[in-house]
Coordinates of C-alpha atoms in Angstrom, one line a residue:
X294 CA -33.0 -23.3 -11.6
X295 CA -31.0 -20.1 -11.6
X296 CA -31.1 -17.9 -14.7
X297 CA -28.3 -15.5 -15.5
X298 CA -29.8 -12.0 -16.1
X299 CA -29.3 -9.9 -19.2
X300 CA -26.7 -7.7 -17.4
X301 CA -25.2 -10.2 -15.0
X302 CA -22.7 -9.5 -12.2
X303 CA -20.1 -12.2 -11.8
X304 CA -17.8 -12.4 -8.7
X305 CA -14.3 -13.8 -8.7
X306 CA -13.7 -15.6 -5.4
X307 CA -11.0 -17.8 -4.0
X308 CA -8.2 -18.2 -1.5
X309 CA -5.4 -15.6 -1.3
X310 CA -2.5 -16.3 -3.7
X311 CA -4.7 -18.2 -6.2
X312 CA -4.1 -15.6 -9.0
X313 CA -7.6 -14.2 -8.7
X314 CA -6.6 -10.6 -9.1
X315 CA -4.4 -11.5 -12.1
X316 CA -7.4 -13.1 -13.7
X317 CA -9.5 -10.0 -12.9
X318 CA -6.8 -7.8 -14.6
X319 CA -6.8 -10.1 -17.7
X320 CA -10.6 -10.0 -18.0
X321 CA -11.1 -6.3 -17.4
X322 CA -7.8 -4.6 -18.3
X323 CA -8.1 -0.8 -17.8
X324 CA -11.9 -1.0 -17.5
X325 CA -11.8 -1.2 -13.7
X326 CA -12.2 1.1 -10.7
X327 CA -11.1 0.8 -7.1
X328 CA -13.1 2.0 -4.1
X329 CA -14.1 0.8 -0.6
X330 CA -17.1 -1.2 0.4
X331 CA -19.7 1.0 2.2
X332 CA -19.0 1.4 5.9
X333 CA -15.7 -0.6 5.9
X334 CA -12.1 -0.1 4.8
X335 CA -12.0 -3.2 2.6
X336 CA -10.9 -2.5 -1.0
X337 CA -13.5 -3.0 -3.7
X338 CA -12.5 -3.7 -7.3
X339 CA -15.1 -3.7 -10.1
X340 CA -14.5 -3.9 -13.8
X341 CA -16.4 -4.3 -17.1
X342 CA -16.0 -7.4 -19.4
X343 CA -17.2 -7.6 -23.0
X344 CA -17.6 -11.3 -24.1
X345 CA -16.8 -12.4 -27.7
X346 CA -20.5 -12.6 -28.5
X347 CA -21.0 -8.9 -27.4
X348 CA -22.5 -9.4 -24.0
X349 CA -21.2 -7.0 -21.3
X350 CA -20.7 -8.2 -17.7
X351 CA -19.8 -6.5 -14.4
X352 CA -16.9 -8.3 -12.8
X353 CA -16.2 -8.1 -9.0
X354 CA -12.9 -9.1 -7.5
X355 CA -13.8 -10.1 -4.0
X356 CA -11.3 -10.1 -1.1
X357 CA -9.5 -13.4 -0.7
X358 CA -11.0 -15.9 1.7
X359 CA -10.0 -19.3 3.0
X360 CA -13.5 -20.1 4.3
X361 CA -17.0 -18.9 4.7
X362 CA -16.5 -19.2 8.5
X363 CA -15.0 -15.7 8.5
X364 CA -11.9 -15.2 10.7
X365 CA -11.2 -11.6 9.4
X366 CA -13.0 -8.6 8.0
X367 CA -12.0 -9.4 4.5
X368 CA -13.6 -12.9 4.7
X369 CA -16.7 -11.4 6.4
X370 CA -17.2 -9.0 3.5
X371 CA -16.8 -11.8 0.9
X372 CA -19.2 -14.1 2.8
X373 CA -21.9 -11.5 3.2
X374 CA -21.7 -10.2 -0.4
X375 CA -21.9 -13.7 -1.9
X376 CA -25.0 -14.5 0.2
X377 CA -26.6 -11.2 -0.7
X378 CA -26.5 -9.9 2.9
X379 CA -24.2 -7.0 2.3
X380 CA -26.0 -3.6 2.4
X381 CA -26.2 -1.7 -0.9
X382 CA -24.6 -4.6 -2.8
X383 CA -26.8 -7.0 -4.7
X384 CA -25.7 -10.7 -4.7
X385 CA -23.7 -11.7 -7.8
X386 CA -25.5 -13.7 -10.4
X387 CA -22.6 -16.1 -10.9
X388 CA -19.5 -17.1 -8.9
X389 CA -16.2 -17.9 -10.6
X390 CA -14.2 -19.7 -8.0
X391 CA -10.5 -19.4 -8.8
X392 CA -8.3 -22.2 -7.5
X393 CA -4.6 -22.8 -7.7
X394 CA -4.2 -26.0 -9.8
X395 CA -0.9 -26.7 -8.0
X396 CA -2.5 -26.6 -4.6
X397 CA -5.9 -28.2 -4.9
X398 CA -5.5 -29.9 -1.5
X399 CA -6.1 -26.5 0.1
X400 CA -8.3 -24.8 -2.5
X401 CA -10.9 -27.5 -3.0
X402 CA -12.2 -27.1 0.5
X403 CA -13.4 -23.6 -0.3
X404 CA -15.0 -24.8 -3.5
X405 CA -17.1 -27.3 -1.5
X406 CA -18.2 -24.6 0.9
X407 CA -19.3 -22.4 -2.0
X408 CA -21.1 -25.3 -3.7
X409 CA -23.2 -25.8 -0.6
X410 CA -24.7 -22.3 -1.1
X411 CA -26.5 -23.6 -4.3
X412 CA -25.5 -20.6 -6.3
X413 CA -24.5 -20.7 -10.0
X414 CA -20.8 -21.3 -10.1
X415 CA -17.9 -22.0 -12.4
X416 CA -14.5 -23.3 -11.1
X417 CA -11.5 -21.8 -12.8
X418 CA -8.4 -24.1 -12.6
X419 CA -5.8 -21.3 -12.6
X420 CA -2.0 -21.8 -13.1
X421 CA -2.8 -24.9 -15.1
X422 CA 0.5 -24.4 -16.9
X423 CA 2.5 -24.5 -13.7
X424 CA 0.8 -27.7 -12.6
X425 CA 1.7 -29.4 -15.8
X426 CA 5.3 -28.4 -15.5
X427 CA 5.3 -30.0 -12.1
X428 CA 3.9 -33.2 -13.6
X429 CA 0.5 -32.8 -11.9
X430 CA -2.2 -34.5 -14.0
X431 CA -5.8 -33.2 -13.4
X432 CA -8.8 -35.1 -14.9
X433 CA -10.9 -32.0 -15.5
X434 CA -14.0 -34.1 -16.7
X435 CA -13.9 -36.3 -13.6
X436 CA -13.5 -33.2 -11.3
X437 CA -16.4 -31.5 -13.1
X438 CA -18.6 -34.6 -12.8
X439 CA -17.9 -35.1 -9.1
X440 CA -18.3 -31.4 -8.2
X441 CA -21.4 -31.0 -10.3
X442 CA -20.3 -27.6 -11.6
X443 CA -18.4 -26.5 -14.8
X444 CA -14.6 -26.6 -14.5
X445 CA -12.4 -24.7 -17.0
X446 CA -8.6 -24.2 -17.2
X447 CA -7.1 -20.7 -17.1
X448 CA -3.6 -19.2 -17.1
X449 CA -4.2 -15.6 -15.8
X450 CA -0.7 -14.4 -16.8
X451 CA -1.1 -15.3 -20.5
X452 CA -2.8 -13.1 -23.0
X453 CA -5.3 -15.7 -24.1
X454 CA -5.2 -17.6 -20.8
X455 CA -8.9 -17.0 -20.1
X456 CA -10.3 -18.2 -23.4
X457 CA -12.0 -21.3 -22.0
X458 CA -13.7 -19.2 -19.3
X459 CA -14.9 -16.6 -21.8
X460 CA -16.3 -19.3 -24.0
X461 CA -18.1 -20.9 -21.1
X462 CA -19.5 -17.5 -20.0
X463 CA -20.6 -16.8 -23.6
X464 CA -22.4 -20.1 -23.8
X465 CA -24.0 -19.9 -20.4
X466 CA -27.6 -18.6 -20.4
X467 CA -28.8 -20.7 -17.5
X468 CA -27.2 -22.9 -14.8
X469 CA -28.9 -25.6 -12.8
X470 CA -27.3 -26.1 -9.4
X471 CA -28.0 -28.8 -7.0
X472 CA -28.0 -27.7 -3.4
X473 CA -25.6 -29.8 -1.3
X474 CA -25.8 -29.9 2.4
X475 CA -23.0 -28.1 4.2
X476 CA -20.3 -30.5 5.4
X477 CA -18.6 -30.6 8.8
X478 CA -14.8 -30.1 9.0
X479 CA -14.0 -33.8 9.0
X480 CA -16.4 -34.5 6.2
X481 CA -14.9 -31.6 4.1
X482 CA -11.4 -33.0 4.5
X483 CA -12.6 -36.5 3.6
X484 CA -14.4 -35.2 0.5
X485 CA -11.3 -33.3 -0.6
X486 CA -9.2 -36.5 -0.2
X487 CA -11.8 -38.4 -2.3
X488 CA -11.7 -35.8 -5.1
X489 CA -7.9 -35.7 -5.2
X490 CA -7.8 -39.5 -5.4
X491 CA -10.3 -39.6 -8.2
X492 CA -9.1 -36.7 -10.3
X493 CA -5.5 -35.7 -9.5
X494 CA -2.2 -37.4 -9.8
X495 CA 0.5 -35.4 -8.0
X496 CA 4.1 -36.7 -8.0
X497 CA 5.1 -34.4 -5.1
X498 CA 3.3 -31.8 -2.9
X499 CA 5.8 -29.0 -3.5
X500 CA 7.8 -27.9 -6.5
X501 CA 11.5 -28.8 -6.6
X502 CA 12.4 -25.1 -7.5
X503 CA 10.4 -23.9 -4.5
X504 CA 12.2 -26.3 -2.2
X505 CA 15.6 -25.3 -3.6
X506 CA 14.9 -21.6 -3.2
X507 CA 13.5 -22.0 0.3
X508 CA 16.6 -23.7 1.5
X509 CA 18.4 -20.5 0.9
X510 CA 15.8 -17.8 1.3
X511 CA 14.3 -19.2 4.5
X512 CA 17.7 -19.9 6.0
X513 CA 17.9 -18.2 9.4
X514 CA 21.1 -16.4 8.5
X515 CA 21.5 -16.2 4.7
X516 CA 17.7 -15.5 4.3
X517 CA 18.0 -12.4 6.6
X518 CA 21.0 -11.3 4.7
X519 CA 19.1 -11.6 1.3
X520 CA 16.1 -9.7 2.8
X521 CA 18.4 -6.9 4.0
X522 CA 20.0 -6.6 0.6
X523 CA 16.6 -6.5 -1.1
X524 CA 15.5 -3.7 1.2
X525 CA 18.7 -1.8 0.8
X526 CA 18.6 -2.0 -3.0
X527 CA 15.0 -0.8 -3.0
X528 CA 15.9 2.4 -1.2
X529 CA 18.9 3.0 -3.4
X530 CA 16.7 2.6 -6.5
X531 CA 14.3 5.2 -5.2
X532 CA 17.1 7.8 -5.7
X533 CA 19.2 6.4 -8.5
X534 CA 16.3 5.5 -11.0
X535 CA 14.1 8.5 -10.3
X536 CA 16.5 11.3 -10.8
X537 CA 16.2 11.7 -14.6
X538 CA 12.4 11.6 -14.5
X539 CA 12.3 14.1 -11.6
X540 CA 14.5 16.5 -13.4
X541 CA 12.2 16.4 -16.4
X542 CA 9.1 17.0 -14.4
X543 CA 10.8 19.9 -12.5
X544 CA 11.9 21.5 -15.8
X545 CA 8.4 21.1 -17.2
X546 CA 6.8 22.7 -14.1
X547 CA 9.2 25.6 -14.2
X548 CA 8.6 26.2 -17.9
X549 CA 4.8 26.0 -17.4
X550 CA 4.9 28.5 -14.5
X551 CA 6.9 30.9 -16.6
X552 CA 4.5 30.6 -19.5
X553 CA 1.5 31.3 -17.4
X554 CA 3.2 34.1 -15.5
X555 CA 4.3 35.9 -18.7
X556 CA 0.8 35.6 -20.2
X557 CA -0.9 37.3 -17.2
X558 CA -0.7 40.8 -15.7
X559 CA 0.6 41.3 -12.2
X560 CA -2.1 40.8 -9.6
X561 CA -3.7 38.4 -7.1
X562 CA -4.9 35.9 -9.8
X563 CA -1.4 35.6 -11.3
X564 CA 0.0 35.1 -7.8
X565 CA -2.6 32.4 -7.1
X566 CA -1.9 30.4 -10.2
X567 CA 1.9 30.8 -10.4
X568 CA 2.9 31.0 -6.7
X569 CA 0.0 29.0 -5.3
X570 CA -1.4 26.3 -7.7
X571 CA 1.5 25.6 -10.1
X572 CA 4.3 26.0 -7.5
X573 CA 2.4 24.0 -5.0
X574 CA 1.2 21.1 -7.1
X575 CA 4.4 21.0 -9.2
X576 CA 6.4 20.7 -6.0
X577 CA 4.5 17.4 -5.2
X578 CA 4.1 15.8 -8.6
X579 CA 7.9 15.9 -9.0
X580 CA 8.2 13.1 -6.5
X581 CA 5.8 10.8 -8.3
X582 CA 8.7 8.8 -9.9
X583 CA 10.2 8.0 -6.5
X584 CA 6.8 6.9 -5.1
X585 CA 6.1 4.6 -8.1
X586 CA 9.6 3.0 -7.9
X587 CA 8.8 2.2 -4.2
X588 CA 5.5 0.7 -5.2
X589 CA 7.2 -1.2 -8.1
X590 CA 9.4 -3.1 -5.6
X591 CA 6.5 -3.8 -3.2
X592 CA 4.3 -5.1 -6.0
X593 CA 7.1 -7.3 -7.5
X594 CA 7.9 -8.8 -4.1
X595 CA 4.2 -9.5 -3.5
X596 CA 3.7 -11.0 -7.0
X597 CA 6.7 -13.3 -6.7
X598 CA 5.5 -15.0 -3.5
X599 CA 8.4 -13.6 -1.5
X600 CA 6.5 -11.4 1.0
X601 CA 4.9 -14.3 3.0
X602 CA 8.3 -15.9 3.3
X603 CA 9.8 -12.7 4.6
X604 CA 7.0 -12.7 7.2
X605 CA 7.9 -16.2 8.1
X606 CA 11.6 -15.4 8.3
X607 CA 11.1 -12.4 10.6
X608 CA 8.5 -14.1 12.8
X609 CA 10.9 -14.9 15.7
X610 CA 12.6 -11.5 15.6
X611 CA 9.2 -9.7 15.5
X612 CA 7.8 -11.9 18.3
X613 CA 10.7 -10.7 20.5
X614 CA 9.4 -7.2 19.9
X615 CA 5.8 -8.1 20.7
X616 CA 4.7 -8.4 17.1
X617 CA 3.8 -11.3 14.8
X618 CA 5.4 -12.4 11.5
X619 CA 2.0 -11.5 10.0
X620 CA 2.8 -7.9 11.0
X621 CA 5.6 -7.7 8.4
X622 CA 3.3 -7.3 5.3
X623 CA 1.2 -4.5 6.9
X624 CA 4.3 -2.8 8.0
X625 CA 6.0 -3.1 4.6
X626 CA 2.8 -1.8 3.0
X627 CA 3.1 1.2 5.3
X628 CA 6.3 2.1 3.5
X629 CA 4.0 3.1 0.6
X630 CA 1.2 4.5 2.8
X631 CA 0.2 3.9 6.5
X632 CA -3.5 3.9 5.6
X633 CA -3.6 0.6 3.5
X634 CA -0.9 -0.8 5.9
X635 CA -3.2 -0.3 8.9
X636 CA -6.2 -1.7 6.9
X637 CA -4.2 -4.8 6.0
X638 CA -3.8 -5.7 9.7
X639 CA -7.2 -7.3 9.3
X640 CA -5.3 -10.5 8.3
X641 CA -3.9 -10.6 11.8
X642 CA -6.3 -12.7 13.8
X643 CA -4.9 -12.1 17.3
X644 CA -6.4 -8.8 18.5
X645 CA -3.3 -8.1 20.7
X646 CA -0.9 -8.4 17.8
X647 CA -3.2 -6.5 15.5
X648 CA -3.5 -3.5 17.8
X649 CA 0.3 -3.3 18.3
X650 CA 0.8 -3.4 14.6
X651 CA -1.7 -0.6 14.0
X652 CA -0.1 1.6 16.6
X653 CA 3.5 1.3 15.2
X654 CA 2.5 1.3 11.5
X655 CA 2.7 5.2 11.3
X656 CA 6.5 4.9 12.2
X657 CA 7.2 3.2 8.9
X658 CA 8.5 5.8 6.4
X659 CA 5.6 6.2 4.0
X660 CA 5.9 7.5 0.5
X661 CA 4.4 10.9 1.5
X662 CA 7.5 11.6 3.5
X663 CA 9.7 11.1 0.4
X664 CA 9.1 14.7 -0.9
X665 CA 10.4 16.1 2.4
X666 CA 13.3 13.7 2.6
X667 CA 14.2 14.3 -1.0
X668 CA 14.1 18.1 -0.6
X669 CA 16.3 18.1 2.6
X670 CA 18.7 15.4 1.5
X671 CA 19.1 17.0 -1.9
X672 CA 19.9 20.4 -0.3
X673 CA 22.2 19.3 2.5
X674 CA 23.7 15.9 1.6
X675 CA 26.4 16.1 -1.2
X676 CA 25.5 14.1 -4.3
X677 CA 28.5 11.7 -4.6
X678 CA 29.2 8.0 -4.5
X679 CA 30.7 6.1 -1.6
X680 CA 32.1 3.0 -3.3
X681 CA 29.2 1.4 -5.2
X682 CA 26.6 3.4 -3.3
X683 CA 24.9 6.7 -3.6
X684 CA 25.5 8.8 -0.5
X685 CA 22.0 10.4 -0.6
X686 CA 20.5 6.9 -0.9
X687 CA 22.5 5.8 2.1
X688 CA 21.0 8.7 4.2
X689 CA 17.6 7.8 3.0
X690 CA 18.2 4.2 4.0
X691 CA 19.2 5.4 7.4
X692 CA 16.0 7.3 7.8
X693 CA 14.0 4.2 6.9
X694 CA 16.1 2.1 9.3
X695 CA 15.5 4.6 12.1
X696 CA 11.7 4.3 11.6
X697 CA 11.9 0.5 11.6
X698 CA 14.0 0.3 14.7
X699 CA 11.8 2.8 16.5
X700 CA 8.7 0.8 15.6
X701 CA 10.3 -2.4 17.1
X702 CA 11.3 -0.4 20.2
X703 CA 7.8 0.9 20.7
X704 CA 6.2 -2.5 20.1
X705 CA 8.7 -4.0 22.6
X706 CA 7.8 -1.4 25.2
X707 CA 4.0 -2.0 24.6
X708 CA 4.7 -5.7 25.2
X709 CA 5.2 -5.1 28.9
X710 CA 1.8 -3.5 29.3
X711 CA -0.1 -6.5 28.0
X712 CA -2.0 -8.8 30.3
X713 CA -1.8 -11.7 27.9
X714 CA 1.9 -12.4 27.5
X715 CA 1.5 -15.8 25.8
X716 CA 3.0 -16.5 22.4
X717 CA 0.8 -17.2 19.4
X718 CA 2.5 -19.4 16.7
X719 CA 2.5 -18.2 13.1
X720 CA 0.4 -20.3 10.7
X721 CA 0.3 -19.1 7.1
X722 CA 0.4 -20.4 3.5
X723 CA 3.6 -20.1 1.5
X724 CA 2.6 -19.8 -2.1
X725 CA 4.7 -21.1 -5.0
X726 CA 7.3 -18.7 -6.4
X727 CA 6.2 -16.9 -9.5
X728 CA 7.7 -14.6 -12.0
X729 CA 5.9 -11.2 -11.6
X730 CA 3.7 -10.5 -14.6
X731 CA 4.3 -7.1 -16.2
X732 CA 0.7 -6.4 -16.9
X733 CA -0.4 -6.9 -13.3
X734 CA 2.4 -4.7 -12.0
X735 CA 1.6 -2.0 -14.6
X736 CA -2.1 -2.0 -13.6
X737 CA -1.1 -1.8 -10.0
X738 CA 1.3 1.1 -10.6
X739 CA -1.4 2.9 -12.7
X740 CA -4.0 2.6 -9.9
X741 CA -1.5 4.0 -7.4
X742 CA -0.5 6.8 -9.7
X743 CA -4.1 7.8 -10.2
X744 CA -4.8 7.7 -6.5
X745 CA -1.7 9.9 -5.9
X746 CA -2.7 12.4 -8.6
X747 CA -6.3 12.6 -7.5
X748 CA -5.0 13.3 -4.0
X749 CA -2.8 16.1 -5.5
X750 CA -5.7 17.4 -7.5
X751 CA -8.1 17.3 -4.6
X752 CA -7.0 17.8 -1.1
X753 CA -3.5 19.2 -1.9
X754 CA -4.9 21.7 -4.4
X755 CA -7.5 22.9 -2.0
X756 CA -5.0 23.2 0.8
X757 CA -2.5 25.0 -1.5
X758 CA -5.2 27.6 -2.4
X759 CA -6.2 28.0 1.2
X760 CA -2.5 28.5 2.2
X761 CA -2.0 31.0 -0.5
X762 CA -5.0 33.0 0.8
X763 CA -3.6 32.9 4.4
X764 CA -0.2 34.0 3.1
X765 CA -1.5 36.8 0.9
X766 CA -4.1 38.5 3.0
X767 CA -4.3 41.0 4.6
X768 CA -1.7 42.8 2.6
X769 CA 1.0 44.9 4.1
X770 CA 0.0 48.3 5.4
X771 CA 1.1 51.5 3.7
X772 CA 4.7 52.3 4.5
X773 CA 5.6 48.7 5.6
X774 CA 9.3 47.9 5.1
X775 CA 9.2 44.1 5.5
X776 CA 7.9 41.4 3.2
X777 CA 4.1 41.4 2.9
X778 CA 3.9 37.9 4.2
X779 CA 4.9 39.1 7.7
X780 CA 1.6 40.9 7.9
X781 CA -0.6 38.0 6.6
X782 CA -2.7 35.6 8.6
X783 CA -0.3 32.7 8.1
X784 CA 2.7 34.9 8.9
X785 CA 1.2 35.8 12.3
X786 CA 0.3 32.2 13.0
X787 CA 3.8 31.1 12.1
X788 CA 5.5 33.7 14.4
X789 CA 3.3 32.6 17.3
X790 CA 4.2 28.9 16.7
X791 CA 7.9 29.6 16.7
X792 CA 7.6 30.3 20.5
X793 CA 7.2 26.6 20.9
X794 CA 9.2 25.2 17.9
X795 CA 12.2 27.5 18.1
X796 CA 13.8 25.1 20.6
X797 CA 14.0 22.4 17.9
X798 CA 15.3 24.8 15.3
X799 CA 12.1 25.4 13.3
X800 CA 11.6 28.9 11.8
X801 CA 8.2 30.5 11.1
X802 CA 8.2 29.2 7.5
X803 CA 8.5 25.6 8.7
X804 CA 5.8 26.2 11.3
X805 CA 3.4 27.5 8.6
X806 CA 4.1 24.4 6.4
X807 CA 3.4 22.0 9.2
X808 CA -0.3 23.2 9.5
X809 CA -1.5 22.1 6.1
X810 CA 0.9 19.2 6.4
X811 CA -1.5 17.7 9.0
X812 CA -3.9 16.8 6.1
X813 CA -1.1 15.3 3.9
X814 CA 2.6 15.1 4.6
X815 CA 3.6 15.7 1.0
X816 CA 1.9 19.1 1.0
X817 CA 4.7 20.4 3.3
X818 CA 7.0 20.8 0.3
X819 CA 4.4 22.7 -1.8
X820 CA 3.6 24.8 1.3
X821 CA 7.3 25.7 1.7
X822 CA 7.4 26.5 -2.0
X823 CA 4.4 28.8 -1.7
X824 CA 5.7 30.5 1.5
X825 CA 9.2 31.2 0.1
X826 CA 7.7 32.3 -3.3
X827 CA 5.5 34.9 -1.6
X828 CA 8.1 36.0 1.0
X829 CA 10.8 36.6 -1.6
X830 CA 12.1 40.2 -1.8
X831 CA 11.9 40.2 -5.6
X832 CA 10.8 38.2 -8.6
X833 CA 14.2 36.7 -9.2
X834 CA 14.3 35.3 -5.7
X835 CA 10.8 33.9 -6.2
X836 CA 11.8 32.2 -9.4
X837 CA 14.6 30.3 -7.7
X838 CA 14.2 26.6 -6.9
X839 CA 13.2 25.8 -3.3
X840 CA 16.3 23.6 -2.6
X841 CA 18.9 26.3 -3.0
X842 CA 16.8 28.7 -1.0
X843 CA 16.6 26.5 2.1
X844 CA 20.2 25.5 1.6
X845 CA 21.2 29.2 2.0
X846 CA 18.7 30.1 4.7
X847 CA 18.6 27.1 7.0
X848 CA 21.3 25.6 9.2
X849 CA 22.2 22.0 8.9
X850 CA 21.0 21.5 12.5
X851 CA 17.5 22.7 11.4
X852 CA 17.5 20.4 8.4
X853 CA 18.5 17.4 10.5
X854 CA 15.8 18.3 13.2
X855 CA 13.1 18.5 10.5
X856 CA 14.2 15.1 9.0
X857 CA 13.9 13.5 12.4
X858 CA 10.6 15.2 13.1
X859 CA 9.1 13.5 10.0
X860 CA 10.3 10.1 11.2
X861 CA 7.9 10.3 14.1
X862 CA 5.3 13.0 13.8
X863 CA 1.8 11.9 12.8
X864 CA 1.5 14.6 10.1
X865 CA -1.5 12.8 8.5
X866 CA -5.1 13.2 9.5
X867 CA -6.0 10.2 7.2
X868 CA -3.8 7.9 9.2
X869 CA -5.4 8.9 12.5
X870 CA -8.9 8.6 11.0
X871 CA -8.0 5.1 9.8
X872 CA -6.7 4.1 13.3
X873 CA -10.1 5.3 14.7
X874 CA -12.0 3.2 12.1
X875 CA -10.0 0.1 12.6
X876 CA -9.8 0.2 16.4
X877 CA -13.2 1.8 17.0
X878 CA -11.6 3.6 19.9
X879 CA -10.9 7.4 20.4
X880 CA -8.7 6.4 23.3
X881 CA -6.3 4.4 21.1
X882 CA -6.3 7.1 18.4
X883 CA -5.5 9.8 21.0
X884 CA -2.7 7.5 22.4
X885 CA -1.2 7.1 18.9
X886 CA -1.3 10.8 18.2
X887 CA 0.1 11.7 21.6
X888 CA 3.0 9.3 21.7
X889 CA 4.0 10.1 18.1
X890 CA 4.1 13.8 18.7
X891 CA 6.0 13.3 21.9
X892 CA 8.6 11.2 20.2
X893 CA 8.9 13.7 17.3
X894 CA 9.5 16.6 19.6
X895 CA 11.9 14.8 21.9
X896 CA 13.9 13.3 19.0
X897 CA 14.1 16.6 17.1
X898 CA 15.2 18.5 20.3
X899 CA 18.0 16.0 20.9
X900 CA 19.1 16.0 17.3
X901 CA 19.1 19.8 17.1
X902 CA 21.1 20.2 20.3
X903 CA 23.6 17.6 19.3
X904 CA 24.0 19.2 15.8
X905 CA 24.6 22.6 17.4
X906 CA 27.1 21.1 19.8
X907 CA 29.1 19.8 16.8
X908 CA 29.0 23.1 15.0
X909 CA 26.2 22.5 12.6
X910 CA 24.4 25.7 13.4

């Protein structure tokens, strides 16, 4: 007998692609928070649910798992938390096992494993509307009787799609569970077949629309063409759609800086707020629309069921480079940020492929590079159309393509160092195609916007203030003729660094910006804004936008060199820390940092010298 406590914790569990997170969003809405489980990099989602009768529950969205016999870190966290073995996390009072009603042949196996634990459980038959459209008839009462646990129907993408689950939770004060002996693999398969025979009538195993789409989207030639077009349009949209919003944010930041500056008297505090905090943070927030558009595409592709197919499609090509088709999703995630991309390599079971993916993930052009790319492309690439395409978007696509090709080249080179050169076949589930749900995408974008803004409000704000201090003190001595910044701590550091970086075209202002940029790439733009604001010869020059300043003071060769530098350089301590946490090896972390810095310096040197040779100095 297991009684549900007055303030229960319920956990949503299930296979990947079962709609579990969509159900979590429907139940909790905006009343949720995202963090990591203690000691690991697995994402933890927790929300609050108020039932119709007034009871309040804590809802956990556990990582997707195919089995309690964990084959990945995600599955191990789910297994240990369910059993109450996870440190600092009490066991949930109730499990809600979410299953895809169109794919019970796969999902019922996990239900039987959970039932053997003897814990209070409700089975949520999700996507029940899609199963009915396909002509799948499920006898819910028979399934409930045979499983011995409550079974309810849900449609996570509909506003009232969880009504039956809420009613069941409201009416549940106590659940009696029979403990079933765990079944061996053969017995599990046999029991699943028995349940399907008794309770499910399925006219065909896959949907006709899925088969029709897969004939084209998984075609070895046409499918790759479609994937290339999708990626190309994604990078075009980053520029074309974001421009109006970026112009508005930039205008608002300029106006706010002027208001604050006019309301204060000249002095260090005014300089700190206007030249340091407002100029620094404003220079980063302006790129939020581009970052969110990039996330919008990634979330939509993931929700639609297309990403696993893209992984399947690219498996042969990536295997030739020493990677697995499973590497595609972590590498695509790295376009947003290398940190979650590296963490998502936990789904790659082969340690060899996983390590290779971790080491090349930083080469994917993450969203933190976008502010630097946007600044330099906006200043040096004319804003005009070439046919149907935006020229600046074409350059951005070229930078992304350079990162992808470099990652494949590095992985191909690593392939020759491996002792085990055997091939590992790709085995993965291809979920049904779904229309992305606006609520789930909106919640995903909101979470990522808050993570970005907290990053701006935290580490970037602190670094901006620190950089302002280094740029402002000590002041210029009496009788000095040059800008005060030349005599500051940062100015001295920058001039020393140019002894090394001058050969790739970097001036002392760029060298200064690279230092705080080690903590976060996007802070490079705010650092440059602060450097040039404080090094300006008068207030009018300080008030100018950063883009025209560098356009007039930098050569095209320098701009191209800096663009290429950011394709390769590991300007992100968080990425290196994540590599250490995932590999548990300082050696691999040092190797990643060393080869990335080496590639960055070599590529920038070659780019700078070629540009000078063609008269771009």
